[in-house]
mmCIF file of C-alpha atoms in Angstrom:
data_model
loop_
_atom_site.group_PDB
_atom_site.id
_atom_site.type_symbol
_atom_site.label_atom_id
_atom_site.label_comp_id
_atom_site.label_asym_id
_atom_site.label_seq_id
_atom_site.Cartn_x
_atom_site.Cartn_y
_atom_site.Cartn_z
ATOM 1 C CA UNK A 2 0.000 0.000 0.000
ATOM 2 C CA UNK A 3 2.811 2.373 0.878
ATOM 3 C CA UNK A 4 4.551 1.807 -2.468
ATOM 4 C CA UNK A 5 1.268 2.470 -4.262
ATOM 5 C CA UNK A 6 0.980 5.742 -2.360
ATOM 6 C CA UNK A 7 4.531 6.667 -3.359
ATOM 7 C CA UNK A 8 3.752 5.769 -6.964
ATOM 8 C CA UNK A 9 0.976 8.354 -6.839
ATOM 9 C CA UNK A 10 3.229 10.983 -5.272
ATOM 10 C CA UNK A 11 5.907 10.425 -7.917
ATOM 11 C CA UNK A 12 3.361 10.505 -10.721
ATOM 12 C CA UNK A 13 2.400 13.978 -9.513
ATOM 13 C CA UNK A 14 5.993 15.075 -8.861
ATOM 14 C CA UNK A 15 8.584 12.701 -10.281
ATOM 15 C CA UNK A 16 11.458 14.662 -8.762
ATOM 16 C CA UNK A 17 10.180 14.838 -5.190
ATOM 17 C CA UNK A 18 13.361 14.266 -3.199
ATOM 18 C CA UNK A 19 11.505 13.292 -0.013
ATOM 19 C CA UNK A 20 9.397 10.701 -1.820
ATOM 20 C CA UNK A 21 12.464 9.124 -3.390
ATOM 21 C CA UNK A 22 14.308 9.032 -0.067
ATOM 22 C CA UNK A 23 11.271 7.442 1.611
ATOM 23 C CA UNK A 24 10.994 4.928 -1.236
ATOM 24 C CA UNK A 25 14.615 3.845 -0.832
ATOM 25 C CA UNK A 26 14.157 3.279 2.894
ATOM 26 C CA UNK A 27 10.938 1.383 2.273
ATOM 27 C CA UNK A 28 12.285 -1.016 -0.373
ATOM 28 C CA UNK A 29 15.384 -1.604 1.699
ATOM 29 C CA UNK A 30 13.200 -2.627 4.638
ATOM 30 C CA UNK A 31 10.998 -4.775 2.412
ATOM 31 C CA UNK A 32 14.022 -6.577 0.985
ATOM 32 C CA UNK A 33 15.786 -7.114 4.313
ATOM 33 C CA UNK A 34 16.097 -10.769 5.158
ATOM 34 C CA UNK A 35 14.671 -12.050 1.883
ATOM 35 C CA UNK A 36 16.284 -13.362 -1.257
ATOM 36 C CA UNK A 37 13.248 -12.372 -3.319
ATOM 37 C CA UNK A 38 14.474 -10.305 -6.265
ATOM 38 C CA UNK A 39 10.959 -9.287 -7.320
ATOM 39 C CA UNK A 40 11.195 -6.233 -5.067
ATOM 40 C CA UNK A 41 14.177 -4.966 -7.027
ATOM 41 C CA UNK A 42 12.723 -5.946 -10.402
ATOM 42 C CA UNK A 43 9.541 -4.034 -9.591
ATOM 43 C CA UNK A 44 11.603 -0.996 -8.684
ATOM 44 C CA UNK A 45 13.445 -1.164 -12.006
ATOM 45 C CA UNK A 46 10.076 -1.268 -13.756
ATOM 46 C CA UNK A 47 8.892 1.723 -11.725
ATOM 47 C CA UNK A 48 11.967 3.785 -12.632
ATOM 48 C CA UNK A 49 11.651 2.769 -16.272
ATOM 49 C CA UNK A 50 8.073 4.066 -16.393
ATOM 50 C CA UNK A 51 9.101 7.386 -14.878
ATOM 51 C CA UNK A 52 12.065 7.701 -17.233
ATOM 52 C CA UNK A 53 9.792 7.036 -20.184
ATOM 53 C CA UNK A 54 7.779 10.058 -19.042
ATOM 54 C CA UNK A 55 10.860 12.212 -18.402
ATOM 55 C CA UNK A 56 14.269 10.901 -19.413
ATOM 56 C CA UNK A 57 15.877 13.847 -17.571
ATOM 57 C CA UNK A 58 14.527 12.762 -14.185
ATOM 58 C CA UNK A 59 17.822 12.560 -12.307
ATOM 59 C CA UNK A 60 16.027 11.298 -9.190
ATOM 60 C CA UNK A 61 14.772 8.268 -11.121
ATOM 61 C CA UNK A 62 18.277 7.635 -12.450
ATOM 62 C CA UNK A 63 19.680 7.821 -8.905
ATOM 63 C CA UNK A 64 17.043 5.412 -7.625
ATOM 64 C CA UNK A 65 17.799 3.032 -10.490
ATOM 65 C CA UNK A 66 21.481 3.052 -9.464
ATOM 66 C CA UNK A 67 20.441 2.347 -5.891
ATOM 67 C CA UNK A 68 18.272 -0.565 -7.048
ATOM 68 C CA UNK A 69 20.834 -2.301 -9.252
ATOM 69 C CA UNK A 70 23.240 -2.239 -6.329
ATOM 70 C CA UNK A 71 20.540 -3.523 -3.982
ATOM 71 C CA UNK A 72 21.347 -0.696 -1.611
ATOM 72 C CA UNK A 73 23.451 -2.729 0.804
ATOM 73 C CA UNK A 74 25.983 -4.223 -1.588
ATOM 74 C CA UNK A 75 27.483 -1.408 -3.629
ATOM 75 C CA UNK A 76 30.649 -3.313 -4.524
ATOM 76 C CA UNK A 77 28.899 -6.291 -6.087
ATOM 77 C CA UNK A 78 28.427 -6.952 -9.758
ATOM 78 C CA UNK A 79 25.029 -6.405 -11.335
ATOM 79 C CA UNK A 80 22.271 -7.917 -9.258
ATOM 80 C CA UNK A 81 19.889 -10.678 -10.176
ATOM 81 C CA UNK A 82 17.321 -7.961 -10.811
ATOM 82 C CA UNK A 83 18.925 -7.064 -14.111
ATOM 83 C CA UNK A 84 21.556 -8.319 -16.489
ATOM 84 C CA UNK A 85 24.406 -6.029 -17.440
ATOM 85 C CA UNK A 86 23.758 -6.195 -21.184
ATOM 86 C CA UNK A 87 20.069 -5.406 -20.658
ATOM 87 C CA UNK A 88 20.923 -2.422 -18.490
ATOM 88 C CA UNK A 89 23.514 -1.094 -20.933
ATOM 89 C CA UNK A 90 21.053 -1.386 -23.816
ATOM 90 C CA UNK A 91 18.361 0.388 -21.797
ATOM 91 C CA UNK A 92 20.648 3.283 -20.885
ATOM 92 C CA UNK A 93 21.986 3.619 -24.421
ATOM 93 C CA UNK A 94 18.396 3.849 -25.715
ATOM 94 C CA UNK A 95 17.628 6.566 -23.173
ATOM 95 C CA UNK A 96 20.754 8.464 -24.200
ATOM 96 C CA UNK A 97 19.686 8.329 -27.827
ATOM 97 C CA UNK A 98 16.352 9.898 -26.873
ATOM 98 C CA UNK A 99 18.188 12.930 -25.520
ATOM 99 C CA UNK A 100 21.919 13.185 -26.161
ATOM 100 C CA UNK A 101 21.990 16.452 -24.206
ATOM 101 C CA UNK A 102 20.908 14.703 -20.991
ATOM 102 C CA UNK A 103 23.616 14.686 -18.324
ATOM 103 C CA UNK A 104 21.704 12.210 -16.126
ATOM 104 C CA UNK A 105 21.662 9.274 -18.518
ATOM 105 C CA UNK A 106 25.184 10.052 -19.746
ATOM 106 C CA UNK A 107 26.681 10.110 -16.242
ATOM 107 C CA UNK A 108 24.823 6.914 -15.364
ATOM 108 C CA UNK A 109 26.218 5.246 -18.488
ATOM 109 C CA UNK A 110 29.817 6.225 -17.708
ATOM 110 C CA UNK A 111 29.544 5.050 -14.098
ATOM 111 C CA UNK A 112 27.935 1.773 -15.137
ATOM 112 C CA UNK A 113 30.622 0.955 -17.697
ATOM 113 C CA UNK A 114 33.516 1.963 -15.458
ATOM 114 C CA UNK A 115 32.185 -0.153 -12.619
ATOM 115 C CA UNK A 116 30.925 -3.219 -14.474
ATOM 116 C CA UNK A 117 32.954 -3.587 -17.696
ATOM 117 C CA UNK A 118 36.539 -4.423 -18.438
ATOM 118 C CA UNK A 119 38.714 -1.902 -20.247
ATOM 119 C CA UNK A 120 38.797 -4.222 -23.268
ATOM 120 C CA UNK A 121 35.009 -4.489 -23.325
ATOM 121 C CA UNK A 122 34.691 -0.707 -23.275
ATOM 122 C CA UNK A 123 37.349 -0.277 -25.966
ATOM 123 C CA UNK A 124 36.187 -3.019 -28.300
ATOM 124 C CA UNK A 125 32.405 -3.082 -27.827
ATOM 125 C CA UNK A 126 30.820 -0.329 -25.751
ATOM 126 C CA UNK A 127 32.627 2.735 -27.087
ATOM 127 C CA UNK A 128 32.372 1.760 -30.787
ATOM 128 C CA UNK A 129 28.672 0.939 -30.311
ATOM 129 C CA UNK A 130 28.101 4.291 -28.638
ATOM 130 C CA UNK A 131 29.828 6.112 -31.482
ATOM 131 C CA UNK A 132 27.494 4.391 -33.945
ATOM 132 C CA UNK A 133 24.486 6.252 -32.543
ATOM 133 C CA UNK A 134 22.997 8.108 -35.464
ATOM 134 C CA UNK A 135 22.706 11.834 -35.846
ATOM 135 C CA UNK A 136 24.394 13.002 -32.643
ATOM 136 C CA UNK A 137 24.622 16.803 -32.944
ATOM 137 C CA UNK A 138 28.025 18.416 -32.620
ATOM 138 C CA UNK A 139 26.754 20.567 -29.747
ATOM 139 C CA UNK A 140 25.618 17.639 -27.523
ATOM 140 C CA UNK A 141 28.090 18.355 -24.722
ATOM 141 C CA UNK A 142 26.765 15.642 -22.404
ATOM 142 C CA UNK A 143 27.215 12.962 -25.054
ATOM 143 C CA UNK A 144 30.684 14.079 -26.145
ATOM 144 C CA UNK A 145 31.803 14.419 -22.535
ATOM 145 C CA UNK A 146 30.742 10.795 -22.050
ATOM 146 C CA UNK A 147 32.894 9.758 -25.003
ATOM 147 C CA UNK A 148 35.858 11.690 -23.576
ATOM 148 C CA UNK A 149 35.422 9.995 -20.193
ATOM 149 C CA UNK A 150 35.397 6.552 -21.781
ATOM 150 C CA UNK A 151 38.441 7.269 -23.943
ATOM 151 C CA UNK A 152 40.225 8.481 -20.817
ATOM 152 C CA UNK A 153 39.219 5.355 -18.905
ATOM 153 C CA UNK A 154 40.732 3.083 -21.565
ATOM 154 C CA UNK A 155 43.795 5.374 -21.728
ATOM 155 C CA UNK A 156 43.277 6.327 -25.360
ATOM 156 C CA UNK A 157 44.165 9.958 -24.793
ATOM 157 C CA UNK A 158 44.518 11.163 -28.386
ATOM 158 C CA UNK A 159 40.817 10.972 -29.353
ATOM 159 C CA UNK A 160 39.814 12.319 -25.936
ATOM 160 C CA UNK A 161 42.053 15.353 -26.339
ATOM 161 C CA UNK A 162 40.829 15.899 -29.882
ATOM 162 C CA UNK A 163 37.191 15.957 -28.740
ATOM 163 C CA UNK A 164 38.037 18.421 -25.999
ATOM 164 C CA UNK A 165 39.843 20.709 -28.437
ATOM 165 C CA UNK A 166 37.482 20.496 -31.409
ATOM 166 C CA UNK A 167 34.116 20.121 -29.713
ATOM 167 C CA UNK A 168 33.741 20.691 -25.993
ATOM 168 C CA UNK A 169 35.808 23.865 -25.657
ATOM 169 C CA UNK A 170 33.893 25.271 -28.647
ATOM 170 C CA UNK A 171 30.306 24.213 -27.883
ATOM 171 C CA UNK A 172 30.340 24.728 -24.115
ATOM 172 C CA UNK A 173 32.014 28.087 -23.469
ATOM 173 C CA UNK A 174 30.556 28.360 -19.967
ATOM 174 C CA UNK A 175 32.715 25.416 -18.885
ATOM 175 C CA UNK A 176 35.650 26.257 -21.133
ATOM 176 C CA UNK A 177 38.071 26.551 -18.199
ATOM 177 C CA UNK A 178 36.987 23.121 -17.026
ATOM 178 C CA UNK A 179 37.470 21.576 -20.467
ATOM 179 C CA UNK A 180 40.908 23.216 -20.759
ATOM 180 C CA UNK A 181 41.812 21.796 -17.345
ATOM 181 C CA UNK A 182 40.669 18.333 -18.504
ATOM 182 C CA UNK A 183 42.826 18.769 -21.598
ATOM 183 C CA UNK A 184 45.859 19.567 -19.426
ATOM 184 C CA UNK A 185 45.189 16.532 -17.221
ATOM 185 C CA UNK A 186 44.893 14.233 -20.230
ATOM 186 C CA UNK A 187 48.138 15.608 -21.664
ATOM 187 C CA UNK A 188 49.897 14.825 -18.378
ATOM 188 C CA UNK A 189 48.470 11.303 -18.341
ATOM 189 C CA UNK A 190 49.444 10.768 -21.959
ATOM 190 C CA UNK A 191 53.024 11.887 -21.279
ATOM 191 C CA UNK A 192 53.215 9.597 -18.236
ATOM 192 C CA UNK A 193 51.960 6.669 -20.312
ATOM 193 C CA UNK A 194 54.543 7.375 -23.015
ATOM 194 C CA UNK A 195 57.320 7.651 -20.428
ATOM 195 C CA UNK A 196 56.323 4.307 -18.899
ATOM 196 C CA UNK A 197 56.303 2.680 -22.330
ATOM 197 C CA UNK A 198 59.844 3.940 -23.006
ATOM 198 C CA UNK A 199 61.269 2.866 -19.653
#
């Protein structure tokens, strides 16, 4: 009954911080002492419905992260509530709906960094992401995601190029930040080259 009430509250205000906090406490209590994964699966379904209404609902993205980690086991691999490939596909679809959306992009980066190997990101996830059709040049959230993934796999050249040719140009408000990122990547690239030569 309580979850149904919260469903109603979140239908009226999908970004109600207090409702989301209450929901996390509630599902954690409901799941305590049980191996039943239906609780978590139902929560994934609930977040999916809210994200279908508003893909920019950062609160729903945060709750989804909470759910896939089952709240009390943040270091574990993906839970029984969802498979990694299913989750990646879902997030990629949401990103394609709005490539300007920081929420889905940040979720995607965190998910890949935590759950995928460097080789998987380099050989599968990053190329698949770059195949998304018709990504505008000014989609800073999307291109920042690509930079983060290139940095994670230590492929600094393409990351630096995107910073120089896209992000510093399309996002002048954060130009100092992008220039700082460029400096950091240059340092990392030089360190990598020095290690390779030693």
